[in-house]
Coordinates of C-alpha atoms in Angstrom, one line a residue:
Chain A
X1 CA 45.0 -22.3 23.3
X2 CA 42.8 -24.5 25.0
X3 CA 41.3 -26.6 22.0
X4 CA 40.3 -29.4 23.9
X5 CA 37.7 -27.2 25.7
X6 CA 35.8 -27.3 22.7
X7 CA 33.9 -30.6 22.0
X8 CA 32.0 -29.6 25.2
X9 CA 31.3 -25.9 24.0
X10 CA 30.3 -27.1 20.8
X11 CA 27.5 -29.0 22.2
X12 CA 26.3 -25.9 23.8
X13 CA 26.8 -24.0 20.6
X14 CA 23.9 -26.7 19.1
X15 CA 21.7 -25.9 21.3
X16 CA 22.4 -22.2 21.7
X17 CA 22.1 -22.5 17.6
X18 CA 18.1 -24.4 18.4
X19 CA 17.3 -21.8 21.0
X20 CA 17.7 -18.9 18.0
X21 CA 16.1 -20.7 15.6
X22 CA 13.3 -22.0 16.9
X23 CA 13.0 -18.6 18.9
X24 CA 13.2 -16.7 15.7
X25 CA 10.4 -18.3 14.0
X26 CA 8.0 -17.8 16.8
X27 CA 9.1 -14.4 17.3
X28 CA 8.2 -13.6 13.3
X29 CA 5.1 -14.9 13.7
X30 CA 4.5 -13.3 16.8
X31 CA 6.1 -9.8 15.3
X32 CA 3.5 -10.1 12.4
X33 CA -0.2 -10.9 13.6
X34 CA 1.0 -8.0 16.6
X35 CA 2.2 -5.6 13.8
X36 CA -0.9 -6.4 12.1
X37 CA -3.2 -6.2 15.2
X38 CA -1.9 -2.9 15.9
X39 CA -3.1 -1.7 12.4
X40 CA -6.3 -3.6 12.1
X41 CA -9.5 -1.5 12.4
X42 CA -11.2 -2.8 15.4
X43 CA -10.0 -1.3 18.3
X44 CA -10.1 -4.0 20.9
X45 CA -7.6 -6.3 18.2
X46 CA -5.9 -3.1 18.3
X47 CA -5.8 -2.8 22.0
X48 CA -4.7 -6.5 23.0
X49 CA -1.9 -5.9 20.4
X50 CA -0.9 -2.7 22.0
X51 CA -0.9 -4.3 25.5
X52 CA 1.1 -7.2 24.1
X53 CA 4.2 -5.4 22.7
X54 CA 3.9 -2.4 25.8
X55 CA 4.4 -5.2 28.6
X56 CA 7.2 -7.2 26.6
X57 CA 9.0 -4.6 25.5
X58 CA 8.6 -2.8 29.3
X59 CA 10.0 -5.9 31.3
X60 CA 13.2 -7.3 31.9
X61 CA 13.5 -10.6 29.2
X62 CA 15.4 -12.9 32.1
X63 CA 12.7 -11.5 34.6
X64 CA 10.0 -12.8 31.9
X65 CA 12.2 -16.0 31.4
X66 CA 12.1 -16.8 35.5
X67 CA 8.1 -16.1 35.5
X68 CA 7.5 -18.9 32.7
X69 CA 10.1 -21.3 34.5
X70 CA 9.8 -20.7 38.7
X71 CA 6.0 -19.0 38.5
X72 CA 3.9 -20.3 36.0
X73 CA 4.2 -23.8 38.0
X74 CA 2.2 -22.1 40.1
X75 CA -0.4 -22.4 38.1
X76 CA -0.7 -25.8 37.8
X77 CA 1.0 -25.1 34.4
X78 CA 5.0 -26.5 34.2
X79 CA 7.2 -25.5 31.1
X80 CA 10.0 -27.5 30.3
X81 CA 13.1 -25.3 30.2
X82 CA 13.6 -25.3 26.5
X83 CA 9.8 -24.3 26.2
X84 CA 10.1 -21.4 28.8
X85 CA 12.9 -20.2 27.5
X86 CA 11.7 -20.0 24.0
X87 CA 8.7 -18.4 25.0
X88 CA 10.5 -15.7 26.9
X89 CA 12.7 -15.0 24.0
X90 CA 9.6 -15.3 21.2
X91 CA 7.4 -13.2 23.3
X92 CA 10.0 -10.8 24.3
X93 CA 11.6 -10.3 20.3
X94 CA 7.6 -10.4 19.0
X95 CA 7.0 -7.8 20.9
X96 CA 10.3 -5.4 19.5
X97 CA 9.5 -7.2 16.2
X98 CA 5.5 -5.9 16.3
X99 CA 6.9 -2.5 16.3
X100 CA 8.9 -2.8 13.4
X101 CA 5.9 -5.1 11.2
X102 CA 4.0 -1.5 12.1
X103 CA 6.4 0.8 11.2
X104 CA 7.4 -0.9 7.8
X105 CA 3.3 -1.0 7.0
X106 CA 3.0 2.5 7.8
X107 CA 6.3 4.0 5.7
X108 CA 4.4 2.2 2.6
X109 CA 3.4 5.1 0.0
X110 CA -0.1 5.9 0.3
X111 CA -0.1 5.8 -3.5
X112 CA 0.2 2.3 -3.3
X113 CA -3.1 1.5 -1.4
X114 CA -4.7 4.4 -3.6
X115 CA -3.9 2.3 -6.8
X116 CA -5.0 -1.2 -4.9
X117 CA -8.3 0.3 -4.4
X118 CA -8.6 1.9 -7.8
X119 CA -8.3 -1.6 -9.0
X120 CA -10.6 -2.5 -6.5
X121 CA -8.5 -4.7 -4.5
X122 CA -10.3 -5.9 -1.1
X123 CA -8.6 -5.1 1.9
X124 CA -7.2 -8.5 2.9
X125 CA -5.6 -8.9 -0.8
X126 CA -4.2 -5.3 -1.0
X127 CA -2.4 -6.2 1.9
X128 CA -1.2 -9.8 1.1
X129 CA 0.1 -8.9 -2.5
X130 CA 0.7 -4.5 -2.6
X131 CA 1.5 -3.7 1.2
X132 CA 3.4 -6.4 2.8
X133 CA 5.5 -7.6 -0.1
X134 CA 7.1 -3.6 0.5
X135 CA 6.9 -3.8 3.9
X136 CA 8.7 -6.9 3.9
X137 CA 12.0 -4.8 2.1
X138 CA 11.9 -2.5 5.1
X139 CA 11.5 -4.7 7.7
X140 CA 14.3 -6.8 6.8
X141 CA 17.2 -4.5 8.4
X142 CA 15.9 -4.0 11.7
X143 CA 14.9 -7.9 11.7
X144 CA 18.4 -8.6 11.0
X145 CA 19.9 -6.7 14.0
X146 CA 16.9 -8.0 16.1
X147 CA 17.5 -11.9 15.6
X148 CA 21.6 -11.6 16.7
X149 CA 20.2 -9.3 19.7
X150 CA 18.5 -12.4 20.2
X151 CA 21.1 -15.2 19.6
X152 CA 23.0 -13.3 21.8
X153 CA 20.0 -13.5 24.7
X154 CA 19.5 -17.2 24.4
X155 CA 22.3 -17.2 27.1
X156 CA 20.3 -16.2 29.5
X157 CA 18.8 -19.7 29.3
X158 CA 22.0 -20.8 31.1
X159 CA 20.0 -19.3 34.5
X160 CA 17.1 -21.7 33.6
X161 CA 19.7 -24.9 33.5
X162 CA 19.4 -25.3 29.8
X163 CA 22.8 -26.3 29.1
X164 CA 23.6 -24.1 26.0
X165 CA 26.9 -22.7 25.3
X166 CA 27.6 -20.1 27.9
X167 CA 26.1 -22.8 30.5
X168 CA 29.0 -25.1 29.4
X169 CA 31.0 -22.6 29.6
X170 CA 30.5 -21.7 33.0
X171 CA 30.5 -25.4 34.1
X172 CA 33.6 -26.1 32.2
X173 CA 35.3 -23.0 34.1
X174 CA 34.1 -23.9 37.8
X175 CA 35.3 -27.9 37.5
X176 CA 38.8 -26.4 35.3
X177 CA 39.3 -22.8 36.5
X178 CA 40.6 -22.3 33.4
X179 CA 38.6 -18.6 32.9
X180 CA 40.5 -16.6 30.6
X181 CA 40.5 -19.5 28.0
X182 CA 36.9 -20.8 28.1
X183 CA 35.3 -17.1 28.5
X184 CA 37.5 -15.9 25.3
X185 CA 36.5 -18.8 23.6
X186 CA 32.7 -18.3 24.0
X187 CA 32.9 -14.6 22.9
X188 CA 34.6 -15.9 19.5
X189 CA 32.1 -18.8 19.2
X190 CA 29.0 -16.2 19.4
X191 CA 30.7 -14.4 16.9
X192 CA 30.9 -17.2 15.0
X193 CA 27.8 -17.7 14.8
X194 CA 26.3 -14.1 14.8
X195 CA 28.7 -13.0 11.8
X196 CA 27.5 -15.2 9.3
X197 CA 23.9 -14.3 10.4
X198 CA 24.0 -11.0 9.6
X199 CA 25.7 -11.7 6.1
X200 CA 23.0 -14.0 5.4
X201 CA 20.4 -11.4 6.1
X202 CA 22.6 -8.8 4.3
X203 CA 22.6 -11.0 0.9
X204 CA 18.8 -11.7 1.8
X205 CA 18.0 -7.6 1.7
X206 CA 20.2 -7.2 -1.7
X207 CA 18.4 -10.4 -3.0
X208 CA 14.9 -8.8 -1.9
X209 CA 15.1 -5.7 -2.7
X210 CA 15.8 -6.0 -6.5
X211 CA 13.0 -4.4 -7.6
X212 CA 14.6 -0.9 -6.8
X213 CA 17.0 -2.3 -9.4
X214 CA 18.5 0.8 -11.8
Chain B
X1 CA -24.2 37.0 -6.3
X2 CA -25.1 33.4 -6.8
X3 CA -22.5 31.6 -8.9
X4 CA -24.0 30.4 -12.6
X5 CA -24.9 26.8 -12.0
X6 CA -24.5 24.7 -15.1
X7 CA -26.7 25.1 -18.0
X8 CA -28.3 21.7 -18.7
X9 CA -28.8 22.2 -22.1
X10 CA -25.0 22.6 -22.7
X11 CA -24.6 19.0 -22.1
X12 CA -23.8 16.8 -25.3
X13 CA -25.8 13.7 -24.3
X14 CA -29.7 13.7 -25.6
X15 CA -32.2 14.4 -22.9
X16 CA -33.8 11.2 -21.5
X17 CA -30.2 9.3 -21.5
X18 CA -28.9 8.1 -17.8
X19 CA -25.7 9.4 -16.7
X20 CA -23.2 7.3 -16.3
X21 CA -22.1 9.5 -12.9
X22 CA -24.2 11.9 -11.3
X23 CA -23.2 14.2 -8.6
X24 CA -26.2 15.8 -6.5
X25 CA -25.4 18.3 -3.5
X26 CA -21.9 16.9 -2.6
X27 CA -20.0 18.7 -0.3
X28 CA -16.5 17.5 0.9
X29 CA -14.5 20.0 3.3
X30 CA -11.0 20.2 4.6
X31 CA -11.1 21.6 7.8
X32 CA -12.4 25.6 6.9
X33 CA -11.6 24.9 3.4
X34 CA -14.7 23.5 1.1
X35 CA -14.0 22.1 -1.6
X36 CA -16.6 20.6 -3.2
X37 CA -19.3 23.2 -2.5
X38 CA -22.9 21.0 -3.3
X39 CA -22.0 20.1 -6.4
X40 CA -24.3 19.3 -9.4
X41 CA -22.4 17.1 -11.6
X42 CA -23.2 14.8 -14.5
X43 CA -21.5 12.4 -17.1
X44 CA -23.2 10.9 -20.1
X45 CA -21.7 7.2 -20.6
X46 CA -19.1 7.2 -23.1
X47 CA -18.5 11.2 -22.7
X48 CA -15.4 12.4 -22.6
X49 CA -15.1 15.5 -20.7
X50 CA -11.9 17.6 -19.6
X51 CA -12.2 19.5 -15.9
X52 CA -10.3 22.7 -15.9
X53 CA -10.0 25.1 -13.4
X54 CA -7.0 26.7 -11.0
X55 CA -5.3 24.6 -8.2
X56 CA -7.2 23.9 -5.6
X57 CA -10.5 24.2 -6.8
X58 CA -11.6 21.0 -6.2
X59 CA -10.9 19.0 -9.5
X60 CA -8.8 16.7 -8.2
X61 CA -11.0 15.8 -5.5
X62 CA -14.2 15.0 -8.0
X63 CA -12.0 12.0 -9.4
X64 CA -11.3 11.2 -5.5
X65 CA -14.5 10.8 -4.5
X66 CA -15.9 9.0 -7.2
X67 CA -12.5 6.7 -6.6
X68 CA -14.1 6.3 -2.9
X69 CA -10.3 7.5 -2.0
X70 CA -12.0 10.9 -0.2
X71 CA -15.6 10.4 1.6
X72 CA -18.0 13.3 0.8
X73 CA -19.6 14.7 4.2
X74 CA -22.7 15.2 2.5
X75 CA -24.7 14.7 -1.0
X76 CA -24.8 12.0 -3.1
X77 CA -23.2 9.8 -6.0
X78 CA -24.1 7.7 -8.2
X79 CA -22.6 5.5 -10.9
X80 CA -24.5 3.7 -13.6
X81 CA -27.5 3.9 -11.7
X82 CA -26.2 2.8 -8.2
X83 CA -25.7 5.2 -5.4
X84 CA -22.0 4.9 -4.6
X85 CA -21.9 6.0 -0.9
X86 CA -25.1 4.7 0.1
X87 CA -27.3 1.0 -0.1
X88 CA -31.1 0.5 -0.5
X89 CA -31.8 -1.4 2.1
X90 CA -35.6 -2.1 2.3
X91 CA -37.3 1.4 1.6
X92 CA -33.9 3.1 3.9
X93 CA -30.5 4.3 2.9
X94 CA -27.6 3.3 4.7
X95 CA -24.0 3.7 4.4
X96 CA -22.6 1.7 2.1
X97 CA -20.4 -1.0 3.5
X98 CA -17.2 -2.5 2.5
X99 CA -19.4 -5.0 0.3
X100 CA -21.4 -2.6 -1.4
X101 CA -18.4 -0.4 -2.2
X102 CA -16.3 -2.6 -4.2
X103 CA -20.0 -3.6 -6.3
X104 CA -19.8 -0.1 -7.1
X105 CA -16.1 0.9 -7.9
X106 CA -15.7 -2.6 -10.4
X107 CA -17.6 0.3 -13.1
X108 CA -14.5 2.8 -12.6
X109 CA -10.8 2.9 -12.7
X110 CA -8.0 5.8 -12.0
X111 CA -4.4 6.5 -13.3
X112 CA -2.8 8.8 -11.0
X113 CA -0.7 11.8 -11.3
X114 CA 2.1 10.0 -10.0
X115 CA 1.5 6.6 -11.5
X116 CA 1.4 4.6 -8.6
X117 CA 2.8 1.0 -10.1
X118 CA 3.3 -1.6 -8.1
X119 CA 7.4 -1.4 -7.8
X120 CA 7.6 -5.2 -6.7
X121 CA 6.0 -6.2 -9.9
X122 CA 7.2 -6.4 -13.0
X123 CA 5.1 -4.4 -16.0
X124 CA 3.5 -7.7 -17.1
X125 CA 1.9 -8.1 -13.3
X126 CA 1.0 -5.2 -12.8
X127 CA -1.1 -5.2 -15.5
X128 CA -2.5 -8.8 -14.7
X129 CA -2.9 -8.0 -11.2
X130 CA -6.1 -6.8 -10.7
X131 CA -8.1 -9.0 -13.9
X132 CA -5.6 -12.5 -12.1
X133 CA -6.7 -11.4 -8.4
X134 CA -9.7 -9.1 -8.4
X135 CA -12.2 -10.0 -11.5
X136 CA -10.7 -13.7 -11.2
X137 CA -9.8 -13.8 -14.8
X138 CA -7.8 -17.1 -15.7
X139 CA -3.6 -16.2 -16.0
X140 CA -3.0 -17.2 -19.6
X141 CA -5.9 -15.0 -21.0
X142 CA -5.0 -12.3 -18.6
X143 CA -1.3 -12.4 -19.9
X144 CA -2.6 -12.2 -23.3
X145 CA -5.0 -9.5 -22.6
X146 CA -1.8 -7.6 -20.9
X147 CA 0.2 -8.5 -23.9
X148 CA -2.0 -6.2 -26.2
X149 CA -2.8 -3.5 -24.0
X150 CA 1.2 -3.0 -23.6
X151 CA 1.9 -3.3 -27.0
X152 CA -1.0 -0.7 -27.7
X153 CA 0.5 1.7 -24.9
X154 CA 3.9 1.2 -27.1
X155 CA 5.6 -1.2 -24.5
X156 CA 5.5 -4.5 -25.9
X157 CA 9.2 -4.8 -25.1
X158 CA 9.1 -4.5 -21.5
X159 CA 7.2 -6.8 -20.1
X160 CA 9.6 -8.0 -17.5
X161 CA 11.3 -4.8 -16.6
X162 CA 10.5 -3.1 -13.0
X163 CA 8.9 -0.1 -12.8
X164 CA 11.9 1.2 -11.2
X165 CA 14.3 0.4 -14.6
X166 CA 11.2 2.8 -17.1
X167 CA 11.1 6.2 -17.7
X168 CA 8.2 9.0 -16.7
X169 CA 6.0 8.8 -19.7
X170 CA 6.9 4.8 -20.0
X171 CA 5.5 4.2 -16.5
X172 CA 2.4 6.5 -16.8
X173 CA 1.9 4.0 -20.2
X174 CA 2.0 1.2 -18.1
X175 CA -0.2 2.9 -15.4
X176 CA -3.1 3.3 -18.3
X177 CA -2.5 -0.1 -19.4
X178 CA -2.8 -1.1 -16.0
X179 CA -6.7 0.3 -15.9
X180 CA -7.5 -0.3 -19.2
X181 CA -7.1 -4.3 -18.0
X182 CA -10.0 -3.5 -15.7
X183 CA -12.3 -2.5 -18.3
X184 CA -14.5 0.4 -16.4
X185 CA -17.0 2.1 -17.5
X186 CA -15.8 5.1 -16.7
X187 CA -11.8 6.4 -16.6
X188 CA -10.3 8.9 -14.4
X189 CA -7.2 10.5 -15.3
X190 CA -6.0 12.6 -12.4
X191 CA -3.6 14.9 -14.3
X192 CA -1.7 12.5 -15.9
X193 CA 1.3 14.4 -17.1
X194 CA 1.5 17.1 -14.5
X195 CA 4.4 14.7 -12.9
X196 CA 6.5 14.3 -16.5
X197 CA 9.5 16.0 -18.0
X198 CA 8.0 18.4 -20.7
X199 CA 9.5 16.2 -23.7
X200 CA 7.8 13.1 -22.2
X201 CA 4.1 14.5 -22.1
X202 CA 3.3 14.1 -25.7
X203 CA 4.0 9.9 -25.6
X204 CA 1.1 9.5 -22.8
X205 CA -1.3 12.4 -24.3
X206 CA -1.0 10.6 -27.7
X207 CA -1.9 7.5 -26.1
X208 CA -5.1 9.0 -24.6
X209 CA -5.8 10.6 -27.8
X210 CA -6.1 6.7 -29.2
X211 CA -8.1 5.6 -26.3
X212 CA -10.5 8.4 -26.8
X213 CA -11.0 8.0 -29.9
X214 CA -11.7 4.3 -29.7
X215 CA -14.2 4.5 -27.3
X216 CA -17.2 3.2 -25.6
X217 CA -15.6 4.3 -22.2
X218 CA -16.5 7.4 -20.5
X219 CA -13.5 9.6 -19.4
X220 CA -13.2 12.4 -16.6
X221 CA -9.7 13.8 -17.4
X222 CA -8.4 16.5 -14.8
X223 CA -5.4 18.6 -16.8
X224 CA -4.0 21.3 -16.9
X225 CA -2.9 20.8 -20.6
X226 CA -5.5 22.9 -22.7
X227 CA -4.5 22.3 -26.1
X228 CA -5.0 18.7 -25.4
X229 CA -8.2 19.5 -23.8
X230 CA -9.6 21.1 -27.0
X231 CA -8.8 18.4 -29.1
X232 CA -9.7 15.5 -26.7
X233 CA -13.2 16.6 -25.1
X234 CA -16.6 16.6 -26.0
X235 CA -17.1 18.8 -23.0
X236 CA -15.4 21.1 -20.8
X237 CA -16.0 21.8 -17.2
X238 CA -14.5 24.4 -16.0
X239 CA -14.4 24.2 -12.2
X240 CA -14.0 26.7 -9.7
X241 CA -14.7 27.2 -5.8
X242 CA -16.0 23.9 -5.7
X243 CA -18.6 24.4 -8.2
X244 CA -19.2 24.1 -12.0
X245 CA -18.7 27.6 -13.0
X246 CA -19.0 27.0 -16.7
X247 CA -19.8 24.3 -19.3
X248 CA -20.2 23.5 -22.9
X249 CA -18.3 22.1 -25.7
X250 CA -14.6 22.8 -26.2
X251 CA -15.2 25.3 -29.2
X252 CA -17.4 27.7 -26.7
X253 CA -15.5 27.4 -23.9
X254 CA -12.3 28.4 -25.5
X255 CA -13.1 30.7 -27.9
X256 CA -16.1 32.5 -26.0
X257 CA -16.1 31.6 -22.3
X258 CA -19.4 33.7 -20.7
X259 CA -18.1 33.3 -17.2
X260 CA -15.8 36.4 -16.1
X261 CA -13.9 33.5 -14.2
X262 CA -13.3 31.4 -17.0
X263 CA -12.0 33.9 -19.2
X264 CA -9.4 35.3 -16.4
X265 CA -8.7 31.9 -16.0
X266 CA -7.8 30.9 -20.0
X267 CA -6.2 34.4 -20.6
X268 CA -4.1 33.4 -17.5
X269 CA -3.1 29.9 -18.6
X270 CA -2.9 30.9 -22.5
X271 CA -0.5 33.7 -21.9
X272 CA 2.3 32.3 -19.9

């Protein structure tokens, strides 16, 4: 069964379990001041916004990964790997997670900023407490499926030599040719690890969305 | 043939008193459709007056431009003495500004045809949401404020129910409650109980009934429920084409309407 190939993949795992987290966070706050900016009424906030999320979402993620890591030393301006690789991922999700910030602002009733601004609400405040708080509920799905899609991309970092799970993996297989065993066992350990995830967001939708109650 | 503008002396506030809202020449169009066709419009403070008139003649939208939810293309507003659309600036008028607008709208409040609650906030919030974040009223006496306006609207029971969990008529309470907290000057109610089950009207017309009787506030109360109308107004407007075709206190607009309009209109709505 290959058991002992585990204490290495488990130290991948860690960091393969970092890389989403710390990814994820950036990429939420990314996803929401680009959602936002689309939305916002002046139109060169709108623009940079729209630039943003058009050139992420219309370039290859590893491509974008290589140009932080090999070109931007170029520069003058050297990423570690872990940093280039979370930027490539955060920018990258942001820019699929901007789309859905916008389309969970926009699918809020127009009846609710009606009533915000019968109770003469200014704009910043109708959309902290009224617009986002619903927005939130709807963005919560499509968030879920977008942070496995993106546990499951942190192993492209293995092409940057950050040695997260599938690099172990990969190492482990060219010292012990043992392929079949080591490449099975990554595939169960992303599950793992992406199962649980989208439970957790699952319970965090019910939890969130008990306001619809009966 | 010109259509019978509004006779001034119909109006049942005492010449010399400032309206409360005064519509002068506004025009708002849709496209080829006008809908508010330079309209002459006035409210004495504390008036209570009921706009009548067939769909799509433009009722609706005198509540939504005095909300500032629809922008007029032309004409102007004012409430309590302040143009709405429009700042003094110097001896000029400019268009008012985000600033200027929310000075203005603090004097008026809307319940909406299809309530509009906040459905992430529980009754109690809703009702404290606006005096808590808007009018920066402390929480405890906002709470208690909220307390007695539900239990006025008959909902003293359901302060931590979602809007989702309350019935028609008990969310449309909770929407009045929820502008009474406010305290405008003036009220719009944007027919009210057009979006209830027939058994459920009667709960929210009696509880406007109570307000109206009470008070100092003036109300502008689009319906289509004529009966309550009579009994409610001091005036009746009865709109058509974008224009007041007809005015004057419920008693002579029911019983002897002048305008041809009006009386097609009544004999149509009285009949069914």
């Amino acid at each position: 069964m290959g058991f002992d190939l585990l204490p290495i993949l488990l130290r991948g795992m860690w960091l393969t379990v970092q890389l989403t987290l710390v990814s994820a966070g950036f990429a939420l706050i990314i996803a929401l001041l680009a959602g936002i900016g689309r939305l916002a009424p002046w139109r060169p906030v709108r623009w940079l916004a729209g630039i943003y999320v058009e050139v992420f979402r219309g370039t290859s993620i590893l491509v974008q990964m290589f140009w932080f890591f090999f070109a931007l030393p170029l520069f003058g301006i050297t990423l570690t790997p872990f940093v280039a690789g979370v930027a490539a991922l955060a920018l990258n999700m942001g820019a699929y997670g901007a789309e859905i910030v916008r389309g969970a602002i926009a699918s809020v009733p127009k009846g609710q900023i009606e009533a915000s601004i019968a109770l003469n609400m200014p704009p910043a405040l109708r959309m902290r407490r009224v617009v986002l708080p619903q927005a939130f509920v709807l963005m919560l799905p499509p968030f879920g499926n977008l942070i496995v899609e993106l546990l499951k991309a942190t192993a492209l970092v293995s092409l940057i030599t950050l040695p997260d799970m599938t690099f172990r993996g990969v190492a482990l297989q060219q010292t012990t040719g043992r392929t079949l065993e080591i490449f099975t066992w990554l595939l169960v350990l992303y599950f793992a690890l992406a199962y649980p995830l989208t439970r957790f967001v699952r319970w965090v939708e019910k939890r969130a969305s008990a306001f619809r109650g009966a | 043939m010109p259509v019978p503008t509004a006779d001034p002396t119909a109006r049942t506030f005492p010449a010399g008193t400032e309206p409360i809202v005064r519509f002068e020449k506004v025009t708002k169009r849709f496209g080829h459709l006008t809908v508010l066709d330079e309209l002459d419009f006035e409210v004495a403070p504390g008036e209570k007056t009921a706009i009548i008139g067939p769909s799509g003649s433009g009722k609706t939208t005198i509540l939504r431009v005095l909300m500032t939810l629809v922008k007029p293309d032309s004409g102007r507003v004012t409430v309590d003495g302040q143009y709405l659309y429009h700042r003094r600036v110097g001896d000029k008028l400019l268009p008012a500004n985000q600033k200027h607008l929310r000075e203005v709208r603090k004097n008026i409040g809307m319940v909406f045809q299809h309530f509009n609650l906040f459905p992430h906030m529980k009754v109690l919030r809703n009702v404290t949401e606006g005096p808590i974040h808007v009018l920066g009223v402390p929480r405890k006496e906002a709470e208690e404020q909220a307390t007695d306006l539900l239990e006025k609207v008959g909902l003293g029971d359901k302060h931590d129910a979602f809007p989702g969990q309350l019935s028609g008529g008990q969310k449309q309470r909770v929407a009045i409650a929820r502008a009474l907290a406010m305290k405008p000057k003036v009220m719009l109610f944007d027919e009210v109980t057009s979006a209830l089950d027939p058994e459920l009207v009667g709960e929210v017309l009696g509880i406007l009934r109570q307000i109206a009787a009470e008070g100092e506030m003036s109300m502008l109360i689009v319906t289509h429920e004529m009966g309550f109308a009579r009994d409610v107004a001091d005036r009746v407007v009865f709109f058509d084409a974008g224009q007041v075709a007809e005015e004057g206190p419920p008693s002579k607009i029911f019983s002897e309407p002048e305008n041809e309009r009006t009386q097609a209109f009544l004999k149509a709505v009285l009949e069914h």
